[in-house]
Amino acid sequence: MHYTLLVRCVAEFIGTAIMVALGNGSVANVELKGTKGFHGGWILIGFGYGIGVMVPAMMFGPISGGQINPAMTLALAFNGEFPWAEVGPYIIAQFLGAIFGQLMIVAAYKPYYNKTENVESILGTFSTIDAENSRINGFINEFIGTFILVFGAVALTSDHIDPRADFIGLGFLVMCLVVSFGGPTGPALNPARDLGPRLLHAILPLDPKGSSQWKYSWVPVLAPILGAICAVKLYGAFF
């Protein structure tokens, strides 16, 4: 069934909002003081983000492709698999969805934001930072992680037989990437997931809040886009 561009953009908006709400929600549960998951560990975040990607992808994959990631949208467009005329609307929907998903987290966890003194823990519930304050290290990590994510996503969905089953594998891939490549930066692997909530962090009157670290903000935008494009081009060249 063919869906209109508006319906597909709504799917991307809702899907990205769910992904951010579940993924960053797991970060908030672990990082914010006083929650029942406080100091619950990185595995909890891995589960949150893995399932946070899998569920909306399964929900909306047959409708919009379940891209929920500007890096994926741009990579498919560069490879001629997605119309350039629809790239802008998709990316806008994804960024707005990420912001809305983050707003849900702030609303749900507001009492625990108020209890948390560590400003990096607070920022970590919104966006990513590099543990060594190194943009080079962050770029390498985000590039490799997104390359593996997109290469895996394209390979898993290439048969076009049962996209919902493919998205289960994608969820486990994201979960593993967060666990294995999450140490240095988070990671983002998705420009909307990082930049949308970072903008919200800069605007909201959180106390304490600290810096939104804009000097680093270009890394989780550019590196995932380049990693995704390279992954799609390499897969297309050999398979």
mmCIF file of C-alpha atoms in Angstrom:
data_model
loop_
_atom_site.group_PDB
_atom_site.id
_atom_site.type_symbol
_atom_site.label_atom_id
_atom_site.label_comp_id
_atom_site.label_asym_id
_atom_site.label_seq_id
_atom_site.Cartn_x
_atom_site.Cartn_y
_atom_site.Cartn_z
ATOM 1 C CA MET A 1 0.000 0.000 0.000
ATOM 2 C CA HIS A 2 1.306 3.470 -0.900
ATOM 3 C CA TYR A 3 1.025 6.146 1.751
ATOM 4 C CA THR A 4 1.080 9.879 1.133
ATOM 5 C CA LEU A 5 4.158 11.896 2.047
ATOM 6 C CA LEU A 6 2.247 13.519 4.914
ATOM 7 C CA VAL A 7 1.302 10.162 6.426
ATOM 8 C CA ARG A 8 4.863 8.896 6.074
ATOM 9 C CA CYS A 9 6.239 12.034 7.717
ATOM 10 C CA VAL A 10 3.790 11.609 10.597
ATOM 11 C CA ALA A 11 5.065 8.038 10.959
ATOM 12 C CA GLU A 12 8.660 9.292 11.024
ATOM 13 C CA PHE A 13 7.735 11.936 13.607
ATOM 14 C CA ILE A 14 6.029 9.443 15.928
ATOM 15 C CA GLY A 15 8.661 6.768 15.358
ATOM 16 C CA THR A 16 11.546 9.107 16.159
ATOM 17 C CA ALA A 17 9.711 10.453 19.207
ATOM 18 C CA ILE A 18 9.225 6.917 20.541
ATOM 19 C CA MET A 19 12.848 6.033 19.833
ATOM 20 C CA VAL A 20 14.172 9.063 21.718
ATOM 21 C CA ALA A 21 11.663 8.684 24.556
ATOM 22 C CA LEU A 22 12.574 5.035 25.150
ATOM 23 C CA GLY A 23 16.298 5.448 24.473
ATOM 24 C CA ASN A 24 17.028 8.680 26.322
ATOM 25 C CA GLY A 25 14.422 7.647 28.882
ATOM 26 C CA SER A 26 16.628 4.693 29.783
ATOM 27 C CA VAL A 27 19.574 7.097 30.117
ATOM 28 C CA ALA A 28 17.527 9.339 32.416
ATOM 29 C CA ASN A 29 16.534 6.342 34.521
ATOM 30 C CA VAL A 30 20.194 5.426 35.027
ATOM 31 C CA GLU A 31 21.763 8.891 35.313
ATOM 32 C CA LEU A 32 19.280 11.002 37.278
ATOM 33 C CA LYS A 33 19.472 10.941 41.049
ATOM 34 C CA GLY A 34 16.620 9.319 42.932
ATOM 35 C CA THR A 35 15.102 7.233 40.132
ATOM 36 C CA LYS A 36 14.461 3.531 40.666
ATOM 37 C CA GLY A 37 17.060 2.774 38.003
ATOM 38 C CA PHE A 38 19.732 5.152 39.339
ATOM 39 C CA HIS A 39 23.197 3.711 38.626
ATOM 40 C CA GLY A 40 21.502 0.776 36.917
ATOM 41 C CA GLY A 41 24.377 0.406 34.488
ATOM 42 C CA TRP A 42 25.145 0.588 30.808
ATOM 43 C CA ILE A 43 23.352 -2.674 29.959
ATOM 44 C CA LEU A 44 20.067 -1.041 30.967
ATOM 45 C CA ILE A 45 20.734 1.766 28.490
ATOM 46 C CA GLY A 46 21.665 -0.766 25.808
ATOM 47 C CA PHE A 47 18.325 -2.513 26.231
ATOM 48 C CA GLY A 48 16.486 0.802 26.233
ATOM 49 C CA TYR A 49 18.011 1.991 22.987
ATOM 50 C CA GLY A 50 17.922 -1.384 21.242
ATOM 51 C CA ILE A 51 14.232 -1.868 21.909
ATOM 52 C CA GLY A 52 13.660 1.870 21.451
ATOM 53 C CA VAL A 53 14.793 1.521 17.832
ATOM 54 C CA MET A 54 13.234 -1.884 17.203
ATOM 55 C CA VAL A 55 9.676 -1.064 18.286
ATOM 56 C CA PRO A 56 9.041 2.071 16.170
ATOM 57 C CA ALA A 57 10.837 0.460 13.220
ATOM 58 C CA MET A 58 8.468 -2.498 13.440
ATOM 59 C CA MET A 59 5.486 -0.164 13.863
ATOM 60 C CA PHE A 60 6.232 2.123 10.952
ATOM 61 C CA GLY A 61 8.636 0.215 8.707
ATOM 62 C CA PRO A 62 5.870 -0.833 6.303
ATOM 63 C CA ILE A 63 4.559 2.754 6.202
ATOM 64 C CA SER A 64 7.570 5.076 5.992
ATOM 65 C CA GLY A 65 10.486 2.665 5.918
ATOM 66 C CA GLY A 66 11.069 3.215 9.630
ATOM 67 C CA GLN A 67 14.154 5.290 8.895
ATOM 68 C CA ILE A 68 13.849 7.509 12.028
ATOM 69 C CA ASN A 69 17.390 8.737 11.333
ATOM 70 C CA PRO A 70 18.500 11.580 9.008
ATOM 71 C CA ALA A 71 21.773 9.749 8.350
ATOM 72 C CA MET A 72 19.853 6.784 6.951
ATOM 73 C CA THR A 73 17.549 9.048 4.921
ATOM 74 C CA LEU A 74 20.478 10.930 3.374
ATOM 75 C CA ALA A 75 22.461 7.742 2.704
ATOM 76 C CA LEU A 76 19.538 6.166 0.851
ATOM 77 C CA ALA A 77 19.070 9.361 -1.163
ATOM 78 C CA PHE A 78 22.757 9.484 -2.109
ATOM 79 C CA ASN A 79 22.453 5.877 -3.271
ATOM 80 C CA GLY A 80 19.385 6.599 -5.398
ATOM 81 C CA GLU A 81 17.074 4.545 -3.176
ATOM 82 C CA PHE A 82 15.070 7.456 -1.775
ATOM 83 C CA PRO A 83 13.756 10.531 -3.615
ATOM 84 C CA TRP A 84 15.640 13.739 -2.872
ATOM 85 C CA ALA A 85 12.374 15.685 -2.948
ATOM 86 C CA GLU A 86 11.266 13.846 0.197
ATOM 87 C CA VAL A 87 14.540 14.121 2.132
ATOM 88 C CA GLY A 88 13.749 17.546 3.628
ATOM 89 C CA PRO A 89 10.272 16.637 4.916
ATOM 90 C CA TYR A 90 11.541 13.363 6.376
ATOM 91 C CA ILE A 91 14.436 15.036 8.197
ATOM 92 C CA ILE A 92 12.222 17.811 9.562
ATOM 93 C CA ALA A 93 9.778 15.192 10.856
ATOM 94 C CA GLN A 94 12.628 13.246 12.456
ATOM 95 C CA PHE A 95 14.093 16.307 14.203
ATOM 96 C CA LEU A 96 10.713 17.448 15.483
ATOM 97 C CA GLY A 97 9.985 13.928 16.659
ATOM 98 C CA ALA A 98 13.270 13.789 18.553
ATOM 99 C CA ILE A 99 12.451 17.068 20.307
ATOM 100 C CA PHE A 100 8.955 15.869 21.208
ATOM 101 C CA GLY A 101 10.317 12.570 22.534
ATOM 102 C CA GLN A 102 12.786 14.475 24.714
ATOM 103 C CA LEU A 103 10.011 16.718 26.026
ATOM 104 C CA MET A 104 8.205 13.599 27.250
ATOM 105 C CA ILE A 105 11.320 12.557 29.155
ATOM 106 C CA VAL A 106 11.708 15.963 30.791
ATOM 107 C CA ALA A 107 8.049 15.961 31.802
ATOM 108 C CA ALA A 108 8.278 12.479 33.305
ATOM 109 C CA TYR A 109 11.637 12.955 35.057
ATOM 110 C CA LYS A 110 11.422 16.606 36.123
ATOM 111 C CA PRO A 111 11.623 15.875 39.903
ATOM 112 C CA TYR A 112 14.797 13.855 39.313
ATOM 113 C CA TYR A 113 16.400 16.526 37.158
ATOM 114 C CA ASN A 114 15.861 18.817 40.142
ATOM 115 C CA LYS A 115 17.739 16.394 42.418
ATOM 116 C CA THR A 116 20.717 15.835 40.115
ATOM 117 C CA GLU A 117 23.802 18.008 40.633
ATOM 118 C CA ASN A 118 26.040 16.463 37.951
ATOM 119 C CA VAL A 119 25.557 18.630 34.856
ATOM 120 C CA GLU A 120 27.160 16.042 32.539
ATOM 121 C CA SER A 121 24.678 13.433 33.747
ATOM 122 C CA ILE A 122 21.883 15.855 32.923
ATOM 123 C CA LEU A 123 23.290 16.613 29.459
ATOM 124 C CA GLY A 124 23.753 12.889 28.870
ATOM 125 C CA THR A 125 20.007 12.384 29.100
ATOM 126 C CA PHE A 126 19.638 14.805 26.185
ATOM 127 C CA SER A 127 22.629 14.340 23.912
ATOM 128 C CA THR A 128 26.100 12.849 23.638
ATOM 129 C CA ILE A 129 29.538 13.993 24.734
ATOM 130 C CA ASP A 130 32.959 12.410 24.344
ATOM 131 C CA ALA A 131 34.312 10.924 27.565
ATOM 132 C CA GLU A 132 37.799 12.262 26.760
ATOM 133 C CA ASN A 133 36.544 15.644 25.496
ATOM 134 C CA SER A 134 38.039 14.734 22.129
ATOM 135 C CA ARG A 135 36.189 15.628 18.960
ATOM 136 C CA ILE A 136 38.537 13.368 16.980
ATOM 137 C CA ASN A 137 37.800 10.381 19.209
ATOM 138 C CA GLY A 138 34.106 11.174 19.102
ATOM 139 C CA PHE A 139 34.121 11.443 15.311
ATOM 140 C CA ILE A 140 35.885 8.092 14.890
ATOM 141 C CA ASN A 141 33.491 6.400 17.303
ATOM 142 C CA GLU A 142 30.360 7.851 15.713
ATOM 143 C CA PHE A 143 31.577 7.088 12.189
ATOM 144 C CA ILE A 144 32.390 3.447 12.945
ATOM 145 C CA GLY A 145 29.219 2.878 14.944
ATOM 146 C CA THR A 146 26.939 4.385 12.307
ATOM 147 C CA PHE A 147 28.752 2.555 9.514
ATOM 148 C CA ILE A 148 28.094 -0.775 11.238
ATOM 149 C CA LEU A 149 24.507 0.215 12.035
ATOM 150 C CA VAL A 150 23.598 1.247 8.483
ATOM 151 C CA PHE A 151 25.548 -1.546 6.784
ATOM 152 C CA GLY A 152 23.749 -4.008 9.038
ATOM 153 C CA ALA A 153 20.361 -2.370 8.490
ATOM 154 C CA VAL A 154 20.740 -2.465 4.703
ATOM 155 C CA ALA A 155 21.888 -6.092 4.778
ATOM 156 C CA LEU A 156 19.099 -7.179 7.123
ATOM 157 C CA THR A 157 16.358 -5.557 5.054
ATOM 158 C CA SER A 158 17.705 -6.295 1.566
ATOM 159 C CA ASP A 159 15.516 -9.352 0.952
ATOM 160 C CA HIS A 160 12.260 -7.341 1.388
ATOM 161 C CA ILE A 161 10.481 -10.492 2.610
ATOM 162 C CA ASP A 162 9.433 -9.712 6.170
ATOM 163 C CA PRO A 163 10.552 -6.225 7.283
ATOM 164 C CA ARG A 164 9.193 -6.669 10.807
ATOM 165 C CA ALA A 165 11.411 -9.709 11.383
ATOM 166 C CA ASP A 166 14.357 -7.774 9.947
ATOM 167 C CA PHE A 167 13.752 -4.956 12.419
ATOM 168 C CA ILE A 168 14.077 -7.377 15.340
ATOM 169 C CA GLY A 169 17.631 -8.039 14.180
ATOM 170 C CA LEU A 170 18.155 -4.301 13.813
ATOM 171 C CA GLY A 171 17.088 -3.772 17.416
ATOM 172 C CA PHE A 172 19.633 -6.301 18.644
ATOM 173 C CA LEU A 173 22.290 -4.644 16.473
ATOM 174 C CA VAL A 174 21.587 -1.252 18.066
ATOM 175 C CA MET A 175 21.634 -2.829 21.513
ATOM 176 C CA CYS A 176 25.032 -4.376 20.816
ATOM 177 C CA LEU A 177 26.409 -1.135 19.348
ATOM 178 C CA VAL A 178 25.395 0.814 22.453
ATOM 179 C CA VAL A 179 27.047 -1.796 24.671
ATOM 180 C CA SER A 180 30.204 -2.178 22.564
ATOM 181 C CA PHE A 181 30.725 1.348 21.169
ATOM 182 C CA GLY A 182 28.859 3.285 23.834
ATOM 183 C CA GLY A 183 31.809 3.948 26.112
ATOM 184 C CA PRO A 184 33.415 6.904 24.324
ATOM 185 C CA THR A 185 30.381 9.012 23.352
ATOM 186 C CA GLY A 186 27.009 7.504 24.113
ATOM 187 C CA PRO A 187 26.728 6.933 21.133
ATOM 188 C CA ALA A 188 24.346 8.985 18.948
ATOM 189 C CA LEU A 189 24.479 7.182 15.567
ATOM 190 C CA ASN A 190 21.705 9.562 14.581
ATOM 191 C CA PRO A 191 21.869 13.357 14.045
ATOM 192 C CA ALA A 192 18.237 13.941 15.066
ATOM 193 C CA ARG A 193 18.609 11.942 18.276
ATOM 194 C CA ASP A 194 21.485 14.226 19.317
ATOM 195 C CA LEU A 195 20.891 17.689 17.864
ATOM 196 C CA GLY A 196 17.146 17.930 18.543
ATOM 197 C CA PRO A 197 17.445 17.185 22.272
ATOM 198 C CA ARG A 198 20.617 19.312 22.495
ATOM 199 C CA LEU A 199 18.633 22.306 21.227
ATOM 200 C CA LEU A 200 16.021 21.574 23.869
ATOM 201 C CA HIS A 201 18.712 21.353 26.561
ATOM 202 C CA ALA A 202 19.937 24.812 25.559
ATOM 203 C CA ILE A 203 16.436 26.288 25.776
ATOM 204 C CA LEU A 204 14.939 24.691 28.874
ATOM 205 C CA PRO A 205 15.449 26.414 32.269
ATOM 206 C CA LEU A 206 16.969 23.415 34.047
ATOM 207 C CA ASP A 207 18.802 24.089 37.314
ATOM 208 C CA PRO A 208 21.565 23.056 37.378
ATOM 209 C CA LYS A 209 22.104 22.679 33.658
ATOM 210 C CA GLY A 210 25.635 23.458 32.580
ATOM 211 C CA SER A 211 26.900 23.794 29.030
ATOM 212 C CA SER A 212 25.133 22.269 26.012
ATOM 213 C CA GLN A 213 28.652 21.703 24.568
ATOM 214 C CA TRP A 214 28.006 23.210 21.162
ATOM 215 C CA LYS A 215 31.679 22.880 20.194
ATOM 216 C CA TYR A 216 31.117 19.133 20.071
ATOM 217 C CA SER A 217 27.620 19.230 18.553
ATOM 218 C CA TRP A 218 28.742 18.934 14.910
ATOM 219 C CA VAL A 219 30.413 15.566 15.556
ATOM 220 C CA PRO A 220 27.248 13.458 16.135
ATOM 221 C CA VAL A 221 25.704 15.158 13.095
ATOM 222 C CA LEU A 222 28.462 14.914 10.478
ATOM 223 C CA ALA A 223 30.096 11.621 11.486
ATOM 224 C CA PRO A 224 26.867 9.553 11.356
ATOM 225 C CA ILE A 225 25.941 11.052 7.970
ATOM 226 C CA LEU A 226 29.341 10.206 6.472
ATOM 227 C CA GLY A 227 29.373 6.759 8.089
ATOM 228 C CA ALA A 228 25.903 5.988 6.740
ATOM 229 C CA ILE A 229 26.734 7.121 3.197
ATOM 230 C CA CYS A 230 29.925 5.032 3.150
ATOM 231 C CA ALA A 231 28.034 1.992 4.447
ATOM 232 C CA VAL A 232 25.319 2.178 1.786
ATOM 233 C CA LYS A 233 27.831 2.791 -1.006
ATOM 234 C CA LEU A 234 30.053 -0.099 0.103
ATOM 235 C CA TYR A 235 27.131 -2.504 0.424
ATOM 236 C CA GLY A 236 25.848 -1.508 -2.998
ATOM 237 C CA ALA A 237 29.294 -1.949 -4.563
ATOM 238 C CA PHE A 238 29.658 -5.576 -3.450
ATOM 239 C CA PHE A 239 26.171 -6.924 -2.841
#
